[in-house]
Coordinates of C-alpha atoms and ligand atoms in Angstrom, one line a residue:
X1 CA 111.2 109.0 143.5
X2 CA 112.8 111.8 145.5
X3 CA 112.9 115.3 144.0
X4 CA 115.3 118.0 145.1
X5 CA 115.8 120.8 142.7
X6 CA 119.4 121.7 141.7
X7 CA 120.4 125.4 141.7
X8 CA 119.7 127.5 138.6
X9 CA 123.4 128.2 138.1
X10 CA 124.4 124.6 137.9
X11 CA 124.7 123.6 134.3
X12 CA 122.0 121.0 133.4
X13 CA 122.1 117.9 131.1
X14 CA 119.6 118.8 128.4
X15 CA 117.3 115.9 127.3
X16 CA 115.6 116.4 123.9
X17 CA 112.3 114.6 123.5
X18 CA 111.1 114.0 119.9
X19 CA 109.6 110.7 118.9
X20 CA 110.4 109.2 122.3
X21 CA 107.7 110.6 124.5
X22 CA 108.2 108.2 127.4
X23 CA 110.1 107.8 130.6
X24 CA 110.6 104.0 130.7
X25 CA 113.0 102.4 128.3
X26 CA 114.4 105.9 127.5
X27 CA 118.1 105.6 127.3
X28 CA 118.7 109.3 126.7
X29 CA 116.7 110.2 129.9
X30 CA 118.4 107.5 131.9
X31 CA 121.9 108.5 130.8
X32 CA 121.1 112.2 131.6
X33 CA 119.9 111.2 135.0
X34 CA 123.1 109.2 135.6
X35 CA 125.3 111.9 134.3
X36 CA 125.5 113.6 137.7
X37 CA 124.1 116.9 136.3
X38 CA 120.6 118.1 137.0
X39 CA 118.1 117.4 134.2
X40 CA 116.4 119.9 131.9
X41 CA 113.9 118.6 129.3
X42 CA 112.6 120.0 126.1
X43 CA 110.4 119.1 123.2
X44 CA 111.1 120.8 119.9
X45 CA 108.4 121.0 117.2
X46 CA 110.3 121.3 114.0
X47 CA 108.2 122.0 111.0
X48 CA 110.7 124.2 109.3
X49 CA 114.0 122.4 108.6
X50 CA 114.3 121.7 104.9
X51 CA 113.0 118.4 103.6
X52 CA 110.6 117.6 106.4
X53 CA 107.2 116.4 105.5
X54 CA 104.3 118.2 107.3
X55 CA 102.8 115.9 110.0
X56 CA 99.4 114.7 109.1
X57 CA 96.2 116.0 110.8
X58 CA 95.4 112.8 112.8
X59 CA 98.9 112.4 114.0
X60 CA 98.9 116.0 115.1
X61 CA 95.9 115.3 117.2
X62 CA 97.8 112.4 118.9
X63 CA 100.9 114.6 119.3
X64 CA 99.0 117.2 121.2
X65 CA 97.7 114.7 123.8
X66 CA 100.9 112.8 123.8
X67 CA 102.8 115.9 124.8
X68 CA 100.3 116.7 127.5
X69 CA 100.8 113.2 128.9
X70 CA 104.6 113.5 128.7
X71 CA 104.6 116.9 130.4
X72 CA 102.4 115.6 133.2
X73 CA 104.6 112.5 133.7
X74 CA 107.8 114.6 133.8
X75 CA 106.2 117.0 136.2
X76 CA 105.5 114.2 138.6
X77 CA 109.2 113.7 138.5
X78 CA 109.8 117.3 139.2
X79 CA 111.0 118.2 135.7
X80 CA 109.3 120.9 133.5
X81 CA 109.0 120.0 129.8
X82 CA 109.9 123.1 127.8
X83 CA 108.2 123.3 124.5
X84 CA 109.7 125.3 121.6
X85 CA 108.9 125.5 118.0
X86 CA 111.3 126.1 115.1
X87 CA 114.2 124.5 113.2
X88 CA 115.7 121.8 115.4
X89 CA 119.4 123.0 115.2
X90 CA 118.5 126.7 115.9
X91 CA 116.2 125.9 118.8
X92 CA 118.7 123.5 120.4
X93 CA 121.5 126.0 120.2
X94 CA 119.2 128.6 121.8
X95 CA 118.3 126.2 124.6
X96 CA 122.0 125.5 125.3
X97 CA 122.8 129.2 125.5
X98 CA 119.9 129.8 127.8
X99 CA 120.6 127.0 130.2
X100 CA 124.4 126.9 129.9
X101 CA 124.1 123.1 129.4
X102 CA 127.2 121.4 128.2
X103 CA 125.7 118.0 127.7
X104 CA 122.8 117.0 125.4
X105 CA 121.1 113.7 125.3
X106 CA 118.6 112.4 122.7
X107 CA 117.3 109.2 121.2
X108 CA 118.0 108.7 117.5
X109 CA 115.5 109.3 114.7
X110 CA 115.7 107.2 111.6
X111 CA 113.8 109.0 108.9
X112 CA 116.6 110.0 106.5
X113 CA 115.9 113.8 106.7
X114 CA 115.6 113.7 110.5
X115 CA 118.6 111.5 110.8
X116 CA 120.6 114.1 108.7
X117 CA 119.4 117.0 110.8
X118 CA 120.5 115.2 114.0
X119 CA 123.9 114.1 112.5
X120 CA 124.7 117.7 111.4
X121 CA 123.6 119.1 114.8
X122 CA 125.7 116.6 116.6
X123 CA 128.8 117.5 114.6
X124 CA 128.2 121.2 115.1
X125 CA 127.6 120.9 118.8
X126 CA 130.7 118.7 119.3
X127 CA 132.8 121.2 117.5
X128 CA 131.6 123.8 120.0
X129 CA 132.7 121.6 122.9
X130 CA 129.2 120.3 123.8
X131 CA 129.0 116.7 124.8
X132 CA 126.3 114.8 122.8
X133 CA 125.1 111.3 123.6
X134 CA 122.5 109.6 121.4
X135 CA 120.8 106.3 121.8
X136 CA 118.6 103.7 120.1
X137 CA 115.2 102.5 121.2
X138 CA 112.8 103.5 118.4
X139 CA 113.8 100.3 116.5
X140 CA 115.1 96.9 117.4
X141 CA 118.1 97.4 115.1
X142 CA 120.3 100.2 113.8
X143 CA 119.6 100.3 110.0
X144 CA 123.3 100.6 109.2
X145 CA 124.2 97.6 111.4
X146 CA 122.3 94.8 109.6
X147 CA 123.7 93.9 106.2
X148 CA 123.3 91.1 103.7
X149 CA 126.1 88.7 103.1
X150 CA 127.1 90.8 100.1
X151 CA 127.4 93.8 102.5
X152 CA 124.4 95.8 101.3
X153 CA 121.1 96.7 102.9
X154 CA 118.3 94.2 102.9
X155 CA 115.5 94.3 100.3
X156 CA 113.7 91.1 101.2
X157 CA 111.8 90.5 104.4
X158 CA 112.7 86.8 105.1
X159 CA 116.5 87.1 105.3
X160 CA 116.1 90.5 107.1
X161 CA 114.0 88.9 109.8
X162 CA 116.4 86.0 110.1
X163 CA 119.3 88.4 110.6
X164 CA 117.2 90.6 113.0
X165 CA 116.3 87.7 115.3
X166 CA 119.4 85.6 114.9
X167 CA 120.4 84.4 118.4
X168 CA 117.8 86.8 120.1
X169 CA 114.5 86.0 121.6
X170 CA 113.8 89.3 123.2
X171 CA 115.4 92.7 123.8
X172 CA 116.3 94.2 127.2
X173 CA 114.4 97.4 127.8
X174 CA 115.9 99.8 130.4
X175 CA 114.0 100.8 133.5
X176 CA 112.9 104.4 134.1
X177 CA 115.4 106.5 136.0
X178 CA 115.3 105.8 139.7
X179 CA 115.9 109.4 140.5
X180 CA 115.8 112.6 138.6
X181 CA 117.5 115.8 139.9
X182 CA 115.6 118.6 138.2
X183 CA 117.4 121.7 137.0
X184 CA 116.6 124.7 139.1
X185 CA 116.4 127.3 136.3
X186 CA 113.3 128.3 134.4
X187 CA 112.9 128.4 130.6
X188 CA 110.3 130.2 128.6
X189 CA 108.0 127.6 127.2
X190 CA 105.4 127.8 124.4
X191 CA 101.8 127.0 125.4
X192 CA 100.8 123.7 123.8
X193 CA 97.3 125.1 123.1
X194 CA 99.0 127.8 120.9
X195 CA 100.5 125.2 118.6
X196 CA 97.1 124.5 116.9
X197 CA 97.7 120.8 116.7
X198 CA 94.0 120.0 117.3
X199 CA 91.4 120.4 114.6
X200 CA 88.7 123.0 115.3
X201 CA 86.5 123.9 112.4
X202 CA 85.3 121.2 111.9
X203 CA 86.5 119.0 114.7
X204 CA 86.8 115.8 112.7
X205 CA 88.7 114.1 115.5
X206 CA 85.7 114.4 117.8
X207 CA 85.4 110.6 118.2
X208 CA 89.1 109.7 118.3
X209 CA 89.1 109.7 122.1
X210 CA 86.4 107.0 122.2
X211 CA 89.0 104.5 121.1
X212 CA 92.4 106.1 121.7
X213 CA 94.2 107.5 124.8
X214 CA 97.6 108.9 123.7
X215 CA 100.5 108.7 126.1
X216 CA 103.0 106.3 127.7
X217 CA 100.7 105.1 130.5
X218 CA 97.9 104.2 128.1
X219 CA 100.4 102.5 125.8
X220 CA 101.7 100.4 128.6
X221 CA 98.2 99.5 129.7
X222 CA 97.3 98.5 126.2
X223 CA 100.4 96.4 126.0
X224 CA 99.5 94.6 129.3
X225 CA 95.9 94.0 128.0
X226 CA 97.2 92.5 124.8
X227 CA 99.6 90.3 126.6
X228 CA 96.8 89.2 128.9
X229 CA 94.0 88.7 126.4
X230 CA 95.2 89.1 122.8
X231 CA 98.4 87.4 122.0
X232 CA 97.0 83.9 122.7
X233 CA 94.6 84.2 119.8
X234 CA 96.6 86.5 117.6
X235 CA 97.7 83.9 115.1
X236 CA 94.2 82.7 114.3
X237 CA 92.2 85.9 114.7
X238 CA 94.4 88.9 113.7
X239 CA 92.7 89.4 110.4
X240 CA 89.1 89.2 111.5
X241 CA 88.1 92.8 111.2
X242 CA 84.8 92.4 113.1
X243 CA 86.7 91.6 116.3
X244 CA 89.3 93.4 118.3
X245 CA 92.2 91.0 117.9
X246 CA 95.4 92.9 117.2
X247 CA 97.5 94.8 119.7
X248 CA 96.5 98.3 118.6
X249 CA 99.9 99.4 119.6
X250 CA 101.0 101.0 116.3
X251 CA 100.3 104.6 117.3
X252 CA 102.0 104.3 120.6
X253 CA 105.0 102.8 118.8
X254 CA 104.9 105.5 116.0
X255 CA 104.9 108.2 118.6
X256 CA 107.7 106.5 120.7
X257 CA 105.5 106.2 123.8
X258 CA 106.5 102.6 124.1
X259 CA 109.4 100.8 122.4
X260 CA 109.5 97.6 120.4
X261 CA 111.9 96.2 122.9
X262 CA 109.3 96.6 125.7
X263 CA 106.7 95.0 123.5
X264 CA 108.8 92.0 122.6
X265 CA 109.9 91.5 126.2
X266 CA 106.3 91.6 127.5
X267 CA 105.0 89.2 124.8
X268 CA 107.9 86.8 125.3
X269 CA 107.1 86.7 129.0
X270 CA 103.3 86.2 128.5
X271 CA 102.1 83.4 130.8
X272 CA 100.1 80.5 129.6
X273 CA 100.3 81.5 125.9
X274 CA 101.4 79.1 123.2
X275 CA 104.4 79.8 121.0
X276 CA 102.3 80.3 117.8
X277 CA 100.7 83.6 118.8
X278 CA 104.0 84.9 120.2
X279 CA 105.9 83.9 117.1
X280 CA 103.3 85.4 114.7
X281 CA 103.3 88.6 116.6
X282 CA 107.1 88.8 116.7
X283 CA 107.2 88.5 113.0
X284 CA 104.6 91.2 112.4
X285 CA 106.4 93.5 114.7
X286 CA 109.5 92.8 112.7
X287 CA 107.9 94.3 109.6
X288 CA 108.1 97.7 111.3
X289 CA 111.9 97.4 111.6
X290 CA 112.0 96.1 108.0
X291 CA 110.1 99.1 106.7
X292 CA 112.4 101.5 108.6
X293 CA 115.4 99.7 107.3
X294 CA 114.1 100.2 103.7
X295 CA 113.3 103.9 104.3
X296 CA 116.7 104.5 105.8
X297 CA 118.4 103.2 102.7
X298 CA 115.8 104.5 100.2
X299 CA 114.8 108.0 101.3
X300 CA 112.3 108.4 98.4
X301 CA 110.2 105.4 99.5
X302 CA 107.1 107.5 99.9
X303 CA 107.4 109.3 96.6
X304 CA 109.2 107.1 94.1
X305 CA 108.2 103.6 92.9
X306 CA 111.0 101.2 93.8
X307 CA 110.5 99.4 90.6
X308 CA 110.9 101.8 87.6
X309 CA 108.3 99.9 85.7
X310 CA 105.8 101.8 87.8
X311 CA 107.2 105.2 87.0
X312 CA 105.0 105.5 83.9
X313 CA 102.2 103.3 84.9
X314 CA 98.9 104.1 83.1
X315 CA 96.9 105.2 86.1
X316 CA 93.6 106.8 85.5
X317 CA 93.4 109.0 88.5
X318 CA 89.8 110.0 88.4
X319 CA 89.2 112.8 91.1
X320 CA 85.5 111.9 91.6
X321 CA 86.4 108.3 92.3
X322 CA 89.2 109.3 94.6
X323 CA 86.7 111.4 96.5
X324 CA 84.3 108.5 96.7
X325 CA 87.0 106.2 98.0
X326 CA 88.1 108.7 100.7
X327 CA 84.5 109.3 101.9
X328 CA 83.6 105.6 101.9
X329 CA 81.1 105.8 99.1
X330 CA 82.4 103.2 96.6
X331 CA 79.4 100.9 96.9
X332 CA 81.6 98.0 98.2
X333 CA 80.6 97.7 101.9
X334 CA 83.9 96.3 103.2
X335 CA 85.9 99.1 101.5
X336 CA 83.4 101.8 102.7
X337 CA 83.4 100.5 106.3
X338 CA 87.2 100.7 106.3
X339 CA 87.4 104.2 104.9
X340 CA 84.7 105.5 107.2
X341 CA 86.4 103.9 110.2
X342 CA 89.6 105.6 109.2
X343 CA 88.0 109.0 108.9
X344 CA 86.0 108.6 112.2
X345 CA 88.6 107.0 114.4
X346 CA 92.0 107.6 112.7
X347 CA 92.8 103.9 112.1
X348 CA 91.7 100.6 110.7
X349 CA 92.9 97.0 111.0
X350 CA 95.7 95.8 108.7
X351 CA 93.5 93.5 106.6
X352 CA 91.2 96.5 105.8
X353 CA 94.1 98.7 104.9
X354 CA 95.1 96.0 102.4
X355 CA 91.6 95.7 100.9
X356 CA 90.9 99.4 100.7
X357 CA 94.4 100.1 99.4
X358 CA 94.2 97.5 96.8
X359 CA 90.8 98.7 95.7
X360 CA 92.1 102.2 95.1
X361 CA 95.2 101.2 93.2
X362 CA 93.8 98.3 91.2
X363 CA 90.0 98.7 90.9
X364 CA 90.1 102.5 90.5
X365 CA 93.6 102.5 88.8
X366 CA 94.7 105.4 91.0
X367 CA 98.3 106.1 91.8
X368 CA 99.3 104.6 95.1
X369 CA 100.8 107.9 96.2
X370 CA 97.2 109.4 96.5
X371 CA 96.4 106.6 99.0
X372 CA 99.6 107.0 100.8
X373 CA 99.0 110.8 101.2
X374 CA 95.4 110.2 102.4
X375 CA 96.5 107.7 105.0
X376 CA 99.4 110.0 106.0
X377 CA 96.8 112.7 106.9
X378 CA 94.2 110.5 108.5
X379 CA 96.0 107.8 110.4
X380 CA 96.9 108.4 114.1
X381 CA 99.7 105.9 113.6
X382 CA 100.9 107.5 110.3
X383 CA 104.5 106.3 110.0
X384 CA 106.7 107.4 107.2
X385 CA 108.2 103.9 106.7
X386 CA 105.3 101.6 107.4
X387 CA 102.9 103.6 105.3
X388 CA 105.2 104.1 102.3
X389 CA 106.4 100.5 102.2
X390 CA 102.9 99.0 102.6
X391 CA 101.5 101.2 99.8
X392 CA 104.3 100.2 97.5
X393 CA 103.6 96.6 98.5
X394 CA 100.0 96.9 97.5
X395 CA 100.9 98.7 94.2
X396 CA 103.3 95.9 93.3
X397 CA 106.0 98.6 92.9
X398 CA 108.0 98.1 96.1
X399 CA 110.8 96.0 97.3
X400 CA 109.5 92.6 98.2
X401 CA 106.0 93.5 97.0
X402 CA 102.7 91.6 96.3
X403 CA 102.8 90.5 92.7
X404 CA 100.7 93.0 90.7
X405 CA 98.3 90.4 89.4
X406 CA 97.2 89.6 92.9
X407 CA 94.1 91.7 93.0
X408 CA 92.0 91.5 96.2
X409 CA 88.4 90.7 95.6
X410 CA 86.5 93.1 97.9
X411 CA 83.5 90.8 98.0
X412 CA 85.2 87.5 99.0
X413 CA 87.6 89.4 101.3
X414 CA 84.6 90.8 103.1
X415 CA 83.0 87.4 103.4
X416 CA 86.2 85.9 104.7
X417 CA 87.4 88.5 107.2
X418 CA 84.1 90.0 108.3
X419 CA 81.9 86.9 107.8
X420 CA 78.9 88.2 109.9
X421 CA 79.3 91.7 108.5
X422 CA 79.7 93.1 112.0
X423 CA 82.3 95.6 111.0
X424 CA 80.3 96.8 108.0
X425 CA 77.2 97.2 110.2
X426 CA 79.2 99.3 112.7
X427 CA 80.6 101.7 110.2
X428 CA 78.0 101.8 107.4
X429 CA 74.9 102.2 109.4
X430 CA 72.6 102.6 106.4
X431 CA 73.3 98.9 105.6
X432 CA 72.9 97.7 109.2
X433 CA 69.5 96.1 108.7
X434 CA 70.5 94.0 105.7
X435 CA 70.5 90.3 106.4
X436 CA 72.8 87.4 105.5
X437 CA 75.2 87.6 102.5
X438 CA 73.6 90.7 101.1
X439 CA 75.6 92.8 103.6
X440 CA 78.6 92.1 101.2
X441 CA 76.7 92.5 98.0
X442 CA 73.7 94.9 98.4
X443 CA 73.3 95.2 94.7
X444 CA 72.4 91.5 94.5
X445 CA 69.7 91.8 97.2
X446 CA 66.1 91.5 96.1
X447 CA 63.9 94.6 96.1
X448 CA 62.0 93.1 99.0
X449 CA 65.2 92.6 101.0
X450 CA 66.3 96.1 100.3
X451 CA 63.0 97.6 101.2
X452 CA 62.9 95.6 104.5
X453 CA 66.3 96.9 105.4
X454 CA 65.5 100.5 104.4
X455 CA 68.1 100.6 101.7
X456 CA 67.5 102.4 98.4
X457 CA 70.5 101.9 96.1
X458 CA 71.7 105.1 94.5
X459 CA 69.9 107.1 97.2
X460 CA 70.7 105.8 100.7
X461 CA 73.8 103.8 99.6
X462 CA 75.7 104.0 96.3
X463 CA 75.7 101.4 93.5
X464 CA 79.2 99.9 93.1
X465 CA 81.4 102.5 91.5
X466 CA 83.0 99.9 89.2
X467 CA 82.2 96.3 88.4
X468 CA 84.7 94.0 90.1
X469 CA 85.3 91.7 87.1
X470 CA 85.7 94.5 84.6
X471 CA 87.9 96.5 87.0
X472 CA 90.1 93.5 87.5
X473 CA 90.5 93.0 83.7
X474 CA 91.3 96.7 83.3
X475 CA 94.0 96.6 86.0
X476 CA 95.6 93.6 84.4
X477 CA 95.5 95.2 81.0
X478 CA 97.2 98.3 82.4
X479 CA 99.9 96.2 83.8
X480 CA 100.5 94.5 80.5
X481 CA 100.7 97.9 78.8
X482 CA 103.3 99.1 81.3
X483 CA 105.3 96.0 80.9
X484 CA 105.1 96.2 77.1
X485 CA 106.3 99.8 77.3
X486 CA 109.2 98.8 79.4
X487 CA 110.2 96.0 77.1
X488 CA 109.5 98.0 73.9
Ligands
LIG1 P1 99.5 94.3 115.2 O1 98.9 93.3 114.3 O2 99.2 94.1 116.7 O3 101.0 94.4 115.0 C1 101.9 94.8 116.0 C2 102.8 95.9 115.4 O4 103.6 95.4 114.4 C3 102.1 97.1 114.9 O5 101.7 98.0 115.9 C4 103.1 97.7 113.9 O6 104.0 98.5 114.6 C5 103.8 96.4 113.4 N1 103.3 96.0 112.1 C6 102.3 95.1 112.0 N2 102.0 94.9 110.7 C7 102.9 95.7 110.0 C8 103.1 96.0 108.6 N3 102.4 95.4 107.6 N4 104.0 96.9 108.3 C9 104.7 97.5 109.2 N5 104.6 97.3 110.6 C10 103.6 96.4 110.9 N6 101.4 100.8 110.2 C11 101.8 101.9 110.9 O7 102.3 101.8 112.1 N7 101.7 103.2 110.4 C12 101.3 103.4 109.1 O8 101.2 104.5 108.6 C13 100.8 102.2 108.4 N8 100.3 102.4 107.1 C14 99.9 101.2 106.5 C15 99.3 101.4 105.2 C16 98.9 100.3 104.5 C17 98.3 100.5 103.1 C18 98.9 99.0 105.1 C19 98.5 97.8 104.3 C20 99.5 98.8 106.3 C21 100.0 100.0 107.0 N9 100.5 99.8 108.3 C22 100.9 100.9 109.0 C23 100.8 98.5 108.9 C24 99.7 97.9 109.7 O9 98.5 97.9 109.1 C25 99.5 98.5 111.1 O10 100.8 98.6 111.7 C26 98.6 97.7 112.0 O11 97.3 97.6 111.4 C27 98.5 98.4 113.3 O12 97.6 97.7 114.2 P2 98.1 96.9 115.4 O13 99.0 97.8 116.2 O14 96.9 96.3 116.1 O15 99.0 95.7 114.7

């Protein structure tokens, strides 16, 4: 790419980066580069506009590294990424004043609060004679564009996915700009290090980088690896938590480092891979659009049960039990492995999110919002739509949910999805030497087995915090009570 800087007095096209920290398949950047004006780029960290939810800790860790990667990538293209912090509208107006830019380009955001901020900003800027161009990319669809036959938003996944894919196999991502003409002026930029996005005391993210590399280049590499080695066995093996079978693309998608269009295109073009894996993957990826569709039309998805029956659900909410769940000390190995993996690496596979989530809501009778909040803070892929929807699904309170009476059995789920106990051994080292089935039920092991494995229940590893059978009955009784209240 050739780089020749434009003069400082030539008005630039300003590209705003937010949840689109990439150069490829970035329609805003492409349009700016084709506008004829030199390009100035900025990232705005908005933690102040009313209604925004504070970004969780693990996601902030990712954001820091993601911004570093984006700044580096843009620098290769000759463009400096200006970093500013403050309310979006105020900061953008300031940048326009400082640069003299008369054109602004951004990719759309779909969280209802962010969407509202951008809509108001666009109206305001246009009234001042600034040209604003915004683009899709974060999702496969525009949440306002897909409607049921009755004209409303979708609430059920199956018809949604039919509508989403009707007549389309894959989407067409756009190429990175062939040429960027950087703006010649200079803007004051904050120092990323001063934003305090990384944890320090203690540095609980110390091991994240063993498994994650934030940034567009790493996201594209991971996508290529999945297309090469993963999608072929995805349909059969996605749920086996002891293996590394899913794409691990969720954080790159949540941070906009890659787009679902790029992912679908790459998977559709995978060589020598049967249709089954591709189709299964396509349908999983579509959940992401479905969740965002629901959040767009239901701004309270993370805070308000969709089904009013759950407004006054008789949750117990025991703080000690919540603490034990968060720390992976419930005495159920598959749950504990999941929760410790989450804390140590900022993620866990989907099946384990379901098992651990169900355990909190049903076995411990704790409000799903506690779980949602913990995941929000600890997941590197924390996503306002995917997280909220899936927690409501588990709780039975959401649109198109799991029926409440479907209660995951943490023992049989462990046996089925981590049959050799590999995942448990990796994340709960104090059980690593237990043999055979006892890895899923240490409390049923003989004294000799426990001794040989160096396990002392109640000392090195907890007894089960609740009895599975009793907890199940208690959860069902709570549901009957809630339903009785509603009907009475
Ligand atoms: P793959 O199986 O490879 O799937 C590919 C992509 O499809 C994912 O990257 C994701 O973007 C999308 N996807 C897959 N399953 C789902 C699903 N059930 N709902 C929505 N999108 C899906 N996902 C997040 O991205 N952020 C969250 O905050 C989040 N919170 C969750 C909370 C709970 C309680 C549960 C049960 C699930 C949650 N998920 C969340 C969905 C899912 O678990 C993750 O997207 C998935 O585990 C990420 O791994 P992967 O990229 O290897 O997935």
